[in-house]
Tab-separated table of C-alpha atoms in Angstrom:
chain	number	residue	atom	x	y	z
A	1	UNK	CA	0.000	0.000	0.000
A	2	UNK	CA	1.313	3.388	-0.988
A	3	UNK	CA	2.295	5.894	1.653
A	4	UNK	CA	1.126	8.706	-0.634
A	5	UNK	CA	-1.981	10.489	0.577
A	6	UNK	CA	-4.406	10.998	-2.281
A	7	UNK	CA	-7.519	13.081	-2.663
A	8	UNK	CA	-10.743	11.180	-2.194
A	9	UNK	CA	-12.991	11.410	-5.256
A	10	UNK	CA	-15.666	13.292	-3.332
A	11	UNK	CA	-13.086	15.908	-2.243
A	12	UNK	CA	-11.447	16.429	-5.637
A	13	UNK	CA	-11.465	19.897	-7.174
A	14	UNK	CA	-10.179	21.553	-10.334
A	15	UNK	CA	-7.808	19.483	-12.477
A	16	UNK	CA	-7.878	16.576	-10.028
A	17	UNK	CA	-11.681	16.422	-10.244
A	18	UNK	CA	-11.459	16.433	-14.055
A	19	UNK	CA	-8.834	13.670	-14.024
A	20	UNK	CA	-10.976	11.592	-11.671
A	21	UNK	CA	-14.108	12.222	-13.762
A	22	UNK	CA	-12.367	10.774	-16.833
A	23	UNK	CA	-11.602	7.544	-14.926
A	24	UNK	CA	-15.197	7.429	-13.676
A	25	UNK	CA	-16.457	7.720	-17.280
A	26	UNK	CA	-13.947	5.234	-18.699
A	27	UNK	CA	-13.700	2.690	-15.876
A	28	UNK	CA	-16.613	3.297	-13.540
A	29	UNK	CA	-14.210	4.107	-10.682
A	30	UNK	CA	-11.050	6.102	-9.986
A	31	UNK	CA	-8.035	3.817	-10.360
A	32	UNK	CA	-5.426	3.717	-7.599
A	33	UNK	CA	-2.695	4.707	-10.048
A	34	UNK	CA	-4.730	7.716	-11.197
A	35	UNK	CA	-5.192	8.874	-7.616
A	36	UNK	CA	-1.466	8.584	-6.920
A	37	UNK	CA	-0.314	10.312	-10.098
A	38	UNK	CA	-2.965	13.055	-9.783
A	39	UNK	CA	-1.140	14.274	-6.680
A	40	UNK	CA	0.754	16.240	-9.363
A	41	UNK	CA	-2.099	17.041	-11.748
A	42	UNK	CA	0.085	19.109	-14.088
A	43	UNK	CA	2.421	16.163	-14.662
A	44	UNK	CA	-0.530	13.799	-15.070
A	45	UNK	CA	-2.132	16.052	-17.674
A	46	UNK	CA	1.207	16.350	-19.516
A	47	UNK	CA	1.425	12.538	-19.489
A	48	UNK	CA	-2.074	12.302	-20.981
A	49	UNK	CA	-1.115	14.807	-23.696
A	50	UNK	CA	1.957	12.723	-24.559
A	51	UNK	CA	-0.179	9.585	-24.832
A	52	UNK	CA	-2.675	11.362	-27.110
A	53	UNK	CA	0.169	12.571	-29.350
A	54	UNK	CA	1.567	9.037	-29.635
A	55	UNK	CA	-1.795	7.364	-30.245
A	56	UNK	CA	-2.593	9.904	-32.962
A	57	UNK	CA	0.466	8.679	-34.866
A	58	UNK	CA	0.655	4.986	-33.978
A	59	UNK	CA	-3.040	4.220	-33.851
A	60	UNK	CA	-4.695	2.608	-30.864
A	61	UNK	CA	-3.866	-1.018	-31.752
A	62	UNK	CA	-0.124	-0.411	-32.150
A	63	UNK	CA	-0.048	1.804	-29.061
A	64	UNK	CA	-1.727	-0.862	-26.926
A	65	UNK	CA	0.508	-3.661	-28.240
A	66	UNK	CA	3.590	-1.551	-27.485
A	67	UNK	CA	2.186	-0.755	-24.046
A	68	UNK	CA	1.505	-4.402	-23.200
A	69	UNK	CA	5.031	-5.381	-24.267
A	70	UNK	CA	6.741	-2.507	-22.433
A	71	UNK	CA	4.691	-3.288	-19.302
A	72	UNK	CA	5.870	-6.887	-19.584
A	73	UNK	CA	9.463	-5.643	-19.713
A	74	UNK	CA	8.990	-3.620	-16.520
A	75	UNK	CA	6.967	-6.386	-14.809
A	76	UNK	CA	4.068	-3.984	-14.275
A	77	UNK	CA	0.925	-5.745	-13.102
A	78	UNK	CA	-0.824	-2.362	-13.007
A	79	UNK	CA	-0.241	-1.614	-16.681
A	80	UNK	CA	-0.697	-5.150	-17.974
A	81	UNK	CA	-4.141	-5.348	-16.372
A	82	UNK	CA	-5.263	-1.810	-17.225
A	83	UNK	CA	-4.123	-2.044	-20.827
A	84	UNK	CA	-5.385	-5.579	-21.232
A	85	UNK	CA	-8.819	-4.117	-20.587
A	86	UNK	CA	-8.160	-1.209	-22.973
A	87	UNK	CA	-7.080	-3.655	-25.689
A	88	UNK	CA	-10.228	-5.799	-25.492
A	89	UNK	CA	-12.203	-3.635	-27.941
A	90	UNK	CA	-9.313	-3.902	-30.432
A	91	UNK	CA	-8.484	-7.621	-30.270
A	92	UNK	CA	-10.843	-10.497	-29.544
A	93	UNK	CA	-10.367	-11.972	-26.083
A	94	UNK	CA	-9.046	-15.356	-27.263
A	95	UNK	CA	-6.323	-13.741	-29.355
A	96	UNK	CA	-5.569	-11.161	-26.647
A	97	UNK	CA	-5.080	-14.002	-24.172
A	98	UNK	CA	-2.556	-15.551	-26.580
A	99	UNK	CA	-0.853	-12.160	-27.075
A	100	UNK	CA	-0.613	-11.774	-23.307
A	101	UNK	CA	0.883	-15.220	-22.739
A	102	UNK	CA	3.297	-15.173	-25.689
A	103	UNK	CA	2.891	-12.603	-28.434
A	104	UNK	CA	5.270	-14.647	-30.613
A	105	UNK	CA	2.537	-17.270	-30.949
A	106	UNK	CA	-0.589	-15.166	-31.278
A	107	UNK	CA	-1.209	-14.745	-35.015
A	108	UNK	CA	0.254	-11.240	-35.063
A	109	UNK	CA	2.100	-9.956	-38.093
A	110	UNK	CA	5.882	-10.210	-38.182
A	111	UNK	CA	6.025	-6.419	-37.873
A	112	UNK	CA	3.791	-6.416	-34.770
A	113	UNK	CA	5.893	-9.122	-33.102
A	114	UNK	CA	9.114	-7.200	-33.852
A	115	UNK	CA	7.542	-4.002	-32.523
A	116	UNK	CA	6.555	-5.783	-29.302
A	117	UNK	CA	10.011	-7.356	-28.916
A	118	UNK	CA	11.536	-3.907	-29.289
A	119	UNK	CA	9.141	-2.365	-26.743
A	120	UNK	CA	9.668	-5.172	-24.242
A	121	UNK	CA	13.423	-4.768	-24.555
A	122	UNK	CA	13.125	-1.047	-23.828
A	123	UNK	CA	11.365	-1.996	-20.599
A	124	UNK	CA	13.853	-4.689	-19.696
A	125	UNK	CA	17.303	-3.507	-20.800
A	126	UNK	CA	17.284	-0.334	-22.909
A	127	UNK	CA	20.865	0.345	-21.809
A	128	UNK	CA	22.062	-2.605	-23.910
A	129	UNK	CA	20.180	-1.752	-27.089
A	130	UNK	CA	22.051	-0.945	-30.293
A	131	UNK	CA	21.154	0.234	-33.763
A	132	UNK	CA	20.498	-3.415	-34.638
A	133	UNK	CA	17.334	-3.259	-32.517
A	134	UNK	CA	15.793	-0.397	-34.482
A	135	UNK	CA	17.236	-1.658	-37.769
A	136	UNK	CA	14.999	-4.722	-37.447
A	137	UNK	CA	11.984	-2.404	-37.371
A	138	UNK	CA	13.235	-0.501	-40.408
A	139	UNK	CA	13.705	-3.780	-42.299
A	140	UNK	CA	10.043	-4.555	-41.627
A	141	UNK	CA	8.944	-1.253	-43.140
A	142	UNK	CA	8.647	1.058	-40.153
A	143	UNK	CA	9.499	4.682	-40.922
A	144	UNK	CA	11.808	6.810	-38.798
A	145	UNK	CA	8.764	8.538	-37.319
A	146	UNK	CA	7.139	5.212	-36.441
A	147	UNK	CA	10.353	3.940	-34.819
A	148	UNK	CA	10.606	7.115	-32.753
A	149	UNK	CA	6.918	6.912	-31.778
A	150	UNK	CA	7.208	3.232	-30.798
A	151	UNK	CA	10.293	4.107	-28.737
A	152	UNK	CA	8.533	7.029	-27.060
A	153	UNK	CA	5.434	4.944	-26.312
A	154	UNK	CA	7.529	2.190	-24.700
A	155	UNK	CA	9.659	4.697	-22.781
A	156	UNK	CA	6.547	6.551	-21.616
A	157	UNK	CA	5.116	3.259	-20.337
A	158	UNK	CA	8.371	2.656	-18.472
A	159	UNK	CA	8.079	6.078	-16.848
A	160	UNK	CA	4.505	5.490	-15.718
A	161	UNK	CA	4.999	1.853	-14.685
A	162	UNK	CA	8.124	2.566	-12.681
A	163	UNK	CA	6.568	5.585	-10.970
A	164	UNK	CA	3.531	3.672	-9.719
A	165	UNK	CA	5.684	0.695	-8.736
A	166	UNK	CA	8.067	2.967	-6.798
A	167	UNK	CA	5.119	4.544	-4.995
A	168	UNK	CA	3.794	1.065	-4.068
A	169	UNK	CA	0.404	1.871	-5.572
A	170	UNK	CA	-2.235	-0.814	-5.123
A	171	UNK	CA	-2.899	-2.933	-8.204
A	172	UNK	CA	-6.480	-2.588	-9.414
A	173	UNK	CA	-8.140	-5.377	-11.357
A	174	UNK	CA	-10.332	-3.555	-13.848
A	175	UNK	CA	-13.858	-4.847	-14.342
A	176	UNK	CA	-14.451	-6.681	-17.574
A	177	UNK	CA	-11.402	-8.952	-17.420
A	178	UNK	CA	-12.186	-12.639	-17.322
A	179	UNK	CA	-10.167	-14.786	-14.924
A	180	UNK	CA	-8.487	-16.436	-17.933
A	181	UNK	CA	-7.430	-13.122	-19.454
A	182	UNK	CA	-6.250	-11.769	-16.108
A	183	UNK	CA	-4.157	-14.891	-15.610
A	184	UNK	CA	-2.704	-14.600	-19.126
A	185	UNK	CA	-1.819	-10.926	-18.628
A	186	UNK	CA	0.042	-11.669	-15.400
A	187	UNK	CA	1.618	-15.006	-16.414
A	188	UNK	CA	4.747	-13.573	-18.125
A	189	UNK	CA	5.568	-11.374	-15.152
């Protein structure tokens, strides 16, 4: 349990109230990680702007696949569960379960698998990456802009995942995840 004191939803005002209201609309509750990160609402809103900028370029499917892989690299239960739920409208549950367990064997395109390998590696050991890592993406047709956006999306996930892990934020299990999917999302961690 986090030692950070957060604003209760009923006491939220201004930007914090707006941040909480978005979670209420999207999830039906205010997530623990939202409450912790909204302690600095300006940083949280900047984070949301960064995500919107990346999604506008990558598209939601690529962004979510990158996010799931980067969260796997950082061993983030929070992000694997939250983004598993966000990915459900984009990928049927059976395939998403296979993606979660082993994206190499989930009927994804070669480019999507390479993108996820790259994102997972950023989460696991970015310090050891070389131009060979991004060259693989280029060989599969990704443009410089796409490679930068994939890198930024994975690095942004690392930032968020590591921050909520460091703050010992409670892990929420979002509604709408079957037990099988939840187990698949957490299995690689």
